[in-house]
PDB file of C-alpha atoms in Angstrom:
ATOM      1  CA  MET L   1      -0.588   0.199  -0.208  1.00 55.00           C
ATOM      2  CA  LYS L   2       0.736   3.853  -0.568  1.00 55.00           C
ATOM      3  CA  TYR L   3       1.269   5.231   2.454  1.00 55.00           C
ATOM      4  CA  LYS L   4       2.491   8.536   0.712  1.00 54.00           C
ATOM      5  CA  SER L   5      -0.335   9.717  -1.191  1.00 53.00           C
ATOM      6  CA  ALA L   6      -2.138  11.092   0.895  1.00 54.00           C
ATOM      7  CA  SER L   7      -0.704  14.065   1.833  1.00 69.00           C
ATOM      8  CA  LEU L   8      -0.281  12.148   5.459  1.00 72.00           C
ATOM      9  CA  SER L   9       3.138  13.749   8.034  1.00 76.00           C
ATOM     10  CA  ASP L  10       5.280  11.142   8.761  1.00 79.00           C
ATOM     11  CA  GLU L  11       3.976  10.210  12.201  1.00 77.00           C
ATOM     12  CA  GLU L  12       0.469  10.080  10.722  1.00 77.00           C
ATOM     13  CA  THR L  13       1.840   7.239   8.494  1.00 80.00           C
ATOM     14  CA  LYS L  14       3.640   5.863  10.964  1.00 81.00           C
ATOM     15  CA  ARG L  15       0.246   5.279  13.716  1.00 78.00           C
ATOM     16  CA  LEU L  16      -1.120   4.020   9.834  1.00 79.00           C
ATOM     17  CA  LYS L  17       1.448   0.919   9.242  1.00 83.00           C
ATOM     18  CA  ILE L  18       0.747  -0.055  12.808  1.00 82.00           C
ATOM     19  CA  LEU L  19      -3.285   0.711  12.971  1.00 79.00           C
ATOM     20  CA  ASN L  20      -3.139  -1.686   9.390  1.00 81.00           C
ATOM     21  CA  ARG L  21      -0.130  -4.297  10.709  1.00 85.00           C
ATOM     22  CA  VAL L  22      -2.491  -4.544  13.567  1.00 81.00           C
ATOM     23  CA  ARG L  23      -5.840  -5.064  11.810  1.00 76.00           C
ATOM     24  CA  GLU L  24      -4.348  -7.727   9.511  1.00 81.00           C
ATOM     25  CA  GLU L  25      -3.064  -9.389  12.377  1.00 83.00           C
ATOM     26  CA  LYS L  26      -7.522 -10.109  13.100  1.00 76.00           C
ATOM     27  CA  GLY L  27      -8.822 -10.471   9.855  1.00 78.00           C
ATOM     28  CA  LEU L  28     -10.287  -7.139   9.234  1.00 73.00           C
ATOM     29  CA  PRO L  29      -9.677  -5.549   5.699  1.00 74.00           C
ATOM     30  CA  GLU L  30      -6.671  -2.383   6.016  1.00 78.00           C
ATOM     31  CA  ILE L  31      -7.430   1.461   5.941  1.00 76.00           C
ATOM     32  CA  GLY L  32      -6.149   3.365   3.429  1.00 77.00           C
ATOM     33  CA  PRO L  33      -4.555   6.433   3.697  1.00 78.00           C
ATOM     34  CA  GLU L  34      -7.498   8.915   2.073  1.00 76.00           C
ATOM     35  CA  ASP L  35     -10.169   6.529   4.816  1.00 76.00           C
ATOM     36  CA  TYR L  36      -7.259   6.968   7.693  1.00 78.00           C
ATOM     37  CA  LYS L  37      -7.850  11.073   7.071  1.00 77.00           C
ATOM     38  CA  LEU L  38     -11.170  11.140   7.405  1.00 76.00           C
ATOM     39  CA  ILE L  39     -11.212   8.896  10.851  1.00 77.00           C
ATOM     40  CA  LEU L  40      -8.666  11.215  11.200  1.00 76.00           C
ATOM     41  CA  LYS L  41     -10.851  13.821  11.291  1.00 74.00           C
ATOM     42  CA  LEU L  42     -13.855  11.966  13.099  1.00 73.00           C
ATOM     43  CA  PHE L  43     -12.657   9.597  15.586  1.00 75.00           C
ATOM     44  CA  ARG L  44     -10.135  12.368  17.957  1.00 73.00           C
ATOM     45  CA  ASN L  45     -10.684  13.124  21.569  1.00 70.00           C
ATOM     46  CA  LYS L  46     -11.505  15.906  23.395  1.00 66.00           C
ATOM     47  CA  ASN L  47      -7.752  16.625  22.690  1.00 70.00           C
ATOM     48  CA  GLY L  48      -7.733  16.697  18.855  1.00 68.00           C
ATOM     49  CA  ASP L  49      -6.286  12.885  18.918  1.00 71.00           C
ATOM     50  CA  LEU L  50      -6.973   9.599  16.955  1.00 72.00           C
ATOM     51  CA  SER L  51      -9.812   8.367  19.841  1.00 72.00           C
ATOM     52  CA  GLY L  52      -8.758   3.887  19.694  1.00 72.00           C
ATOM     53  CA  VAL L  53     -11.831   4.085  21.839  1.00 72.00           C
ATOM     54  CA  LEU L  54     -14.085   5.427  19.800  1.00 74.00           C
ATOM     55  CA  LEU L  55     -12.471   3.943  16.575  1.00 74.00           C
ATOM     56  CA  ARG L  56     -13.231   0.109  17.740  1.00 75.00           C
ATOM     57  CA  VAL L  57     -16.752   1.727  18.959  1.00 75.00           C
ATOM     58  CA  TYR L  58     -17.852   1.359  14.787  1.00 80.00           C
ATOM     59  CA  GLY L  59     -15.475  -0.616  13.608  1.00 76.00           C
ATOM     60  CA  ALA L  60     -17.984  -2.972  12.585  1.00 80.00           C
ATOM     61  CA  ALA L  61     -20.522  -0.479  11.797  1.00 84.00           C
ATOM     62  CA  TYR L  62     -16.507   0.176   9.394  1.00 79.00           C
ATOM     63  CA  LYS L  63     -16.239  -2.512   8.165  1.00 76.00           C
ATOM     64  CA  LYS L  64     -20.108  -2.991   7.048  1.00 83.00           C
ATOM     65  CA  TYR L  65     -20.169   0.130   5.372  1.00 83.00           C
ATOM     66  CA  GLY L  66     -17.144   1.308   4.452  1.00 78.00           C
ATOM     67  CA  LYS L  67     -16.168   4.415   3.351  1.00 76.00           C
ATOM     68  CA  ARG L  68     -19.504   5.172   3.101  1.00 83.00           C
ATOM     69  CA  LEU L  69     -19.845   5.744   6.550  1.00 83.00           C
ATOM     70  CA  PHE L  70     -18.520   8.983   7.144  1.00 80.00           C
ATOM     71  CA  THR L  71     -21.619  10.833   4.534  1.00 84.00           C
ATOM     72  CA  MET L  72     -24.556   8.573   5.748  1.00 87.00           C
ATOM     73  CA  ARG L  73     -27.289  10.138   7.865  1.00 89.00           C
ATOM     74  CA  PHE L  74     -29.254   8.797  10.316  1.00 88.00           C
ATOM     75  CA  LEU L  75     -32.544   9.861  10.541  1.00 88.00           C
ATOM     76  CA  CYS L  76     -33.434  10.259  14.484  1.00 86.00           C
ATOM     77  CA  LYS L  77     -36.958   9.278  15.155  1.00 81.00           C
ATOM     78  CA  VAL L  78     -37.732  10.706  18.052  1.00 78.00           C
ATOM     79  CA  CYS L  79     -36.214  14.781  16.967  1.00 81.00           C
ATOM     80  CA  GLY L  80     -37.520  13.942  13.176  1.00 84.00           C
ATOM     81  CA  LEU L  81     -33.318  14.935  12.295  1.00 87.00           C
ATOM     82  CA  LYS L  82     -30.867  13.380  10.309  1.00 89.00           C
ATOM     83  CA  LYS L  83     -27.003  12.794  11.688  1.00 88.00           C
ATOM     84  CA  GLY L  84     -24.058  11.866  11.321  1.00 87.00           C
ATOM     85  CA  PHE L  85     -23.237   8.513  12.487  1.00 84.00           C
ATOM     86  CA  ARG L  86     -21.755   9.935  15.591  1.00 81.00           C
ATOM     87  CA  ALA L  87     -24.981  10.662  16.929  1.00 84.00           C
ATOM     88  CA  PHE L  88     -25.929   7.259  17.537  1.00 85.00           C
ATOM     89  CA  LYS L  89     -24.279   4.387  19.038  1.00 80.00           C
ATOM     90  CA  TYR L  90     -23.815   1.641  17.111  1.00 82.00           C
ATOM     91  CA  ILE L  91     -25.850  -2.083  18.371  1.00 78.00           C
ATOM     92  CA  LYS L  92     -22.841  -4.638  17.045  1.00 74.00           C
ATOM     93  CA  GLU L  93     -24.526  -7.806  17.672  1.00 70.00           C
ATOM     94  CA  GLU L  94     -27.001  -6.113  15.722  1.00 73.00           C
ATOM     95  CA  GLU L  95     -25.170  -4.755  13.492  1.00 80.00           C
ATOM     96  CA  ILE L  96     -27.492  -2.030  13.548  1.00 82.00           C
ATOM     97  CA  PHE L  97     -27.753   2.084  15.032  1.00 85.00           C
ATOM     98  CA  PHE L  98     -29.424   2.527  17.678  1.00 81.00           C
ATOM     99  CA  ASP L  99     -33.210   4.432  16.581  1.00 79.00           C
ATOM    100  CA  THR L 100     -32.950   7.431  18.679  1.00 80.00           C
ATOM    101  CA  CYS L 101     -29.994  10.035  19.083  1.00 81.00           C
ATOM    102  CA  ARG L 102     -27.907  10.257  21.783  1.00 74.00           C
ATOM    103  CA  ASN L 103     -29.051  13.960  22.789  1.00 74.00           C
ATOM    104  CA  CYS L 104     -32.933  12.781  22.371  1.00 72.00           C
ATOM    105  CA  ASN L 105     -33.073   9.502  25.238  1.00 66.00           C
ATOM    106  CA  ILE L 106     -29.835  10.082  26.667  1.00 55.00           C
ATOM    107  CA  ALA L 107     -31.394   6.843  29.409  1.00 53.00           C
ATOM    108  CA  GLN L 108     -32.784   4.750  26.862  1.00 56.00           C
ATOM    109  CA  HIS L 109     -28.618   4.272  25.433  1.00 54.00           C
ATOM    110  CA  SER L 110     -27.120   4.755  28.717  1.00 56.00           C
ATOM    111  CA  GLY L 111     -30.018   1.633  30.139  1.00 59.00           C
ATOM    112  CA  PHE L 112     -29.588  -1.135  27.735  1.00 62.00           C
ATOM    113  CA  TYR L 113     -25.826  -0.480  27.810  1.00 59.00           C
ATOM    114  CA  TYR L 114     -26.406  -0.711  31.968  1.00 58.00           C
ATOM    115  CA  VAL L 115     -28.729  -3.900  31.919  1.00 60.00           C
ATOM    116  CA  ASP L 116     -25.289  -5.455  28.929  1.00 62.00           C
ATOM    117  CA  ARG L 117     -22.412  -4.548  31.622  1.00 61.00           C
ATOM    118  CA  ARG L 118     -24.490  -5.626  34.097  1.00 59.00           C
ATOM    119  CA  ARG L 119     -24.312  -8.958  32.348  1.00 59.00           C
ATOM    120  CA  LYS L 120     -21.321  -8.930  30.914  1.00 57.00           C
ATOM    121  CA  LYS L 121     -20.398  -8.937  34.700  1.00 56.00           C
ATOM    122  CA  LYS L 122     -21.898 -12.088  35.727  1.00 57.00           C
ATOM    123  CA  LEU L 123     -23.932  -9.480  38.468  1.00 53.00           C
ATOM    124  CA  LEU L 124     -27.806 -10.878  38.191  1.00 55.00           C
ATOM    125  CA  SER L 125     -28.522 -13.340  40.695  1.00 55.00           C
ATOM    126  CA  LYS L 126     -29.083 -15.897  37.609  1.00 59.00           C
ATOM    127  CA  PRO L 127     -27.325 -16.337  34.290  1.00 58.00           C
ATOM    128  CA  ALA L 128     -29.169 -13.838  31.889  1.00 60.00           C
ATOM    129  CA  PRO L 129     -29.396 -13.839  27.809  1.00 65.00           C
ATOM    130  CA  ARG L 130     -28.022 -10.681  26.133  1.00 65.00           C
ATOM    131  CA  ILE L 131     -31.932  -9.134  25.989  1.00 65.00           C
ATOM    132  CA  SER L 132     -31.844  -6.853  21.986  1.00 69.00           C
ATOM    133  CA  PHE L 133     -32.602  -3.377  21.818  1.00 65.00           C
ATOM    134  CA  LYS L 134     -35.732  -4.071  20.414  1.00 69.00           C
ATOM    135  CA  GLN L 135     -37.047  -5.847  23.360  1.00 70.00           C
ATOM    136  CA  TYR L 136     -35.354  -4.165  25.963  1.00 67.00           C
ATOM    137  CA  ARG L 137     -37.648  -1.665  25.347  1.00 67.00           C
ATOM    138  CA  LYS L 138     -40.431  -3.554  25.426  1.00 71.00           C
ATOM    139  CA  ASN L 139     -39.411  -4.408  27.982  1.00 70.00           C
ATOM    140  CA  LYS L 140     -39.072  -1.047  30.136  1.00 68.00           C
ATOM    141  CA  ILE L 141     -42.419  -0.473  28.619  1.00 68.00           C
ATOM    142  CA  LYS L 142     -43.045  -2.536  32.029  1.00 69.00           C
ATOM    143  CA  TYR L 143     -39.666  -2.742  34.141  1.00 72.00           C
ATOM    144  CA  LYS L 144     -38.738   0.161  35.177  1.00 70.00           C
ATOM    145  CA  ASP L 145     -37.372   1.973  37.436  1.00 66.00           C
ATOM    146  CA  SER L 146     -37.424   5.497  39.669  1.00 60.00           C
ATOM    147  CA  ALA L 147     -35.037   6.088  36.787  1.00 60.00           C
ATOM    148  CA  ASP L 148     -36.532   5.023  33.908  1.00 62.00           C
ATOM    149  CA  ARG L 149     -34.246   2.069  33.584  1.00 63.00           C
ATOM    150  CA  PHE L 150     -35.085  -1.175  32.347  1.00 66.00           C
ATOM    151  CA  HIS L 151     -34.308  -2.975  35.363  1.00 69.00           C
ATOM    152  CA  PRO L 152     -33.972  -6.761  35.721  1.00 66.00           C
ATOM    153  CA  ARG L 153     -34.480  -7.345  39.279  1.00 72.00           C
ATOM    154  CA  LEU L 154     -37.526  -5.941  38.681  1.00 78.00           C
ATOM    155  CA  LYS L 155     -38.489  -8.507  36.908  1.00 76.00           C
ATOM    156  CA  THR L 156     -37.709 -10.940  38.478  1.00 79.00           C
ATOM    157  CA  ALA L 157     -39.785  -9.420  41.569  1.00 83.00           C
ATOM    158  CA  VAL L 158     -43.018  -9.268  38.428  1.00 84.00           C
ATOM    159  CA  GLN L 159     -42.515 -12.730  37.673  1.00 84.00           C
ATOM    160  CA  LYS L 160     -42.432 -14.186  41.609  1.00 87.00           C
ATOM    161  CA  MET L 161     -44.641 -11.578  42.800  1.00 88.00           C
ATOM    162  CA  ILE L 162     -47.559 -13.917  39.072  1.00 88.00           C
ATOM    163  CA  LYS L 163     -46.611 -17.173  41.139  1.00 88.00           C
ATOM    164  CA  VAL L 164     -47.521 -16.590  44.933  1.00 89.00           C
ATOM    165  CA  PHE L 165     -50.051 -13.790  43.655  1.00 89.00           C
ATOM    166  CA  GLY L 166     -51.214 -14.770  41.335  1.00 89.00           C
ATOM    167  CA  ARG L 167     -52.166 -12.993  37.152  1.00 88.00           C
ATOM    168  CA  LYS L 168     -54.784 -10.279  38.925  1.00 88.00           C
ATOM    169  CA  ILE L 169     -51.807  -8.159  39.730  1.00 87.00           C
ATOM    170  CA  LEU L 170     -51.217  -7.775  36.103  1.00 85.00           C
ATOM    171  CA  LYS L 171     -54.925  -5.748  35.721  1.00 86.00           C
ATOM    172  CA  LYS L 172     -56.407  -4.982  39.267  1.00 90.00           C
ATOM    173  CA  GLU L 173     -54.921  -1.563  40.416  1.00 91.00           C
ATOM    174  CA  LYS L 174     -55.259   0.579  43.529  1.00 91.00           C
ATOM    175  CA  HIS L 175     -54.248   3.503  44.766  1.00 92.00           C
ATOM    176  CA  CYS L 176     -51.253   4.789  46.258  1.00 91.00           C
ATOM    177  CA  LYS L 177     -51.193   5.219  49.690  1.00 90.00           C
ATOM    178  CA  THR L 178     -48.258   9.108  49.795  1.00 89.00           C
ATOM    179  CA  CYS L 179     -49.057   9.929  45.920  1.00 89.00           C
ATOM    180  CA  GLY L 180     -52.194   8.269  45.383  1.00 88.00           C
ATOM    181  CA  ASP L 181     -52.479   7.680  42.186  1.00 89.00           C
ATOM    182  CA  SER L 182     -53.622   4.198  40.902  1.00 91.00           C
ATOM    183  CA  PHE L 183     -51.266   1.906  39.802  1.00 88.00           C
ATOM    184  CA  PRO L 184     -51.503  -1.602  38.882  1.00 88.00           C
ATOM    185  CA  LEU L 185     -50.947  -4.351  42.002  1.00 89.00           C
ATOM    186  CA  TYR L 186     -47.004  -5.559  41.029  1.00 86.00           C
ATOM    187  CA  ARG L 187     -46.208  -2.078  40.251  1.00 86.00           C
ATOM    188  CA  PHE L 188     -46.622  -1.848  44.395  1.00 89.00           C
ATOM    189  CA  PRO L 189     -43.511  -3.971  46.812  1.00 88.00           C
ATOM    190  CA  ALA L 190     -44.216  -7.177  47.717  1.00 88.00           C
ATOM    191  CA  ASN L 191     -44.407  -8.952  51.641  1.00 86.00           C
ATOM    192  CA  PHE L 192     -43.488 -13.305  50.323  1.00 84.00           C
ATOM    193  CA  HIS L 193     -43.175 -14.567  53.978  1.00 83.00           C
ATOM    194  CA  SER L 194     -46.170 -12.916  55.504  1.00 82.00           C
ATOM    195  CA  VAL L 195     -47.773 -12.804  51.868  1.00 85.00           C
ATOM    196  CA  TYR L 196     -49.023  -9.673  51.282  1.00 86.00           C
ATOM    197  CA  ILE L 197     -48.940  -6.202  49.162  1.00 90.00           C
ATOM    198  CA  GLY L 198     -48.098  -2.772  50.213  1.00 90.00           C
ATOM    199  CA  ASN L 199     -50.125   0.836  50.489  1.00 91.00           C
ATOM    200  CA  ARG L 200     -46.520   2.431  49.027  1.00 90.00           C
ATOM    201  CA  CYS L 201     -45.813   2.413  45.109  1.00 89.00           C
ATOM    202  CA  ARG L 202     -42.322   1.040  44.301  1.00 84.00           C
ATOM    203  CA  ARG L 203     -41.755   4.343  44.178  1.00 84.00           C
ATOM    204  CA  CYS L 204     -42.960   6.244  46.688  1.00 89.00           C
ATOM    205  CA  GLU L 205     -41.975   3.530  48.520  1.00 88.00           C
ATOM    206  CA  SER L 206     -37.670   4.137  47.697  1.00 84.00           C
ATOM    207  CA  ILE L 207     -37.906   7.460  48.075  1.00 87.00           C
ATOM    208  CA  ARG L 208     -38.904   7.232  51.600  1.00 89.00           C
ATOM    209  CA  ILE L 209     -36.636   4.700  52.615  1.00 89.00           C
ATOM    210  CA  ALA L 210     -33.387   6.586  51.228  1.00 87.00           C
ATOM    211  CA  ASN L 211     -35.346   9.362  52.688  1.00 89.00           C
ATOM    212  CA  TYR L 212     -35.065   7.226  56.262  1.00 90.00           C
ATOM    213  CA  ILE L 213     -31.760   6.069  55.981  1.00 90.00           C
ATOM    214  CA  GLN L 214     -30.623  10.041  55.163  1.00 90.00           C
ATOM    215  CA  GLY L 215     -31.923  10.723  58.649  1.00 90.00           C
ATOM    216  CA  ARG L 216     -30.284   7.692  59.862  1.00 89.00           C
ATOM    217  CA  LEU L 217     -26.868   8.930  58.786  1.00 88.00           C
ATOM    218  CA  ASP L 218     -27.718  12.519  59.897  1.00 88.00           C
ATOM    219  CA  ARG L 219     -28.773  11.741  62.851  1.00 89.00           C
ATOM    220  CA  ARG L 220     -25.982  10.366  63.463  1.00 87.00           C
ATOM    221  CA  ARG L 221     -24.079  12.882  61.996  1.00 85.00           C
ATOM    222  CA  ASN L 222     -25.471  15.585  65.011  1.00 86.00           C
ATOM    223  CA  SER L 223     -25.003  13.035  67.084  1.00 85.00           C
ATOM    224  CA  LYS L 224     -20.376  13.084  66.819  1.00 77.00           C
ATOM    225  CA  ASN L 225     -20.525  16.320  66.680  1.00 75.00           C
ATOM    226  CA  GLY L 226     -22.511  16.849  70.290  1.00 65.00           C
ATOM    227  CA  LYS L 227     -25.598  18.664  68.865  1.00 57.00           C
TER     228      LYS L 227
END
């Protein structure tokens, strides 16, 4: 490959040779000098240097689309604007981009990878197969936590509630003691030992517990300060 044809500097040429050597060892096609100039322009970090992390993240997309990736525009279903690929995350396993950009749905992007990261690190109580982004959005409607993210443990709790209390918990509703809103029974925490469903919804109950813990910490801190 001719490296001088793209008017690269000596340092850039040296880095391109190293990059192509690594890609050759992994069985990936080499990157040409002209493409490398675009990569340097699009995959820069805050310091203006080439980011290997970004290159790895979008490497699968570059392999699929080639140099067309640099000029392609993807439609965000929320804002309706067409944006460059850097505005969307790429799902390597499914070989597709997210259908919403980072700015329109930050929680959706971070939540999906949060769930997948917990699965990879085996932080879940039971081994869980990888879910697709489409399945994640479906589960998120039913099993979302206070941060509006899909919560795997909540899904496990609801499935256990169905076994103990029956499928009525999915349709029957009752009012929350604190906020007064009406929710299906599965949106309330359950005590499986005494076999009853609480009177506060999960969100209000989590706020109550957080305030109780913070109150204990404040009292302990005040007692140490002699107040």
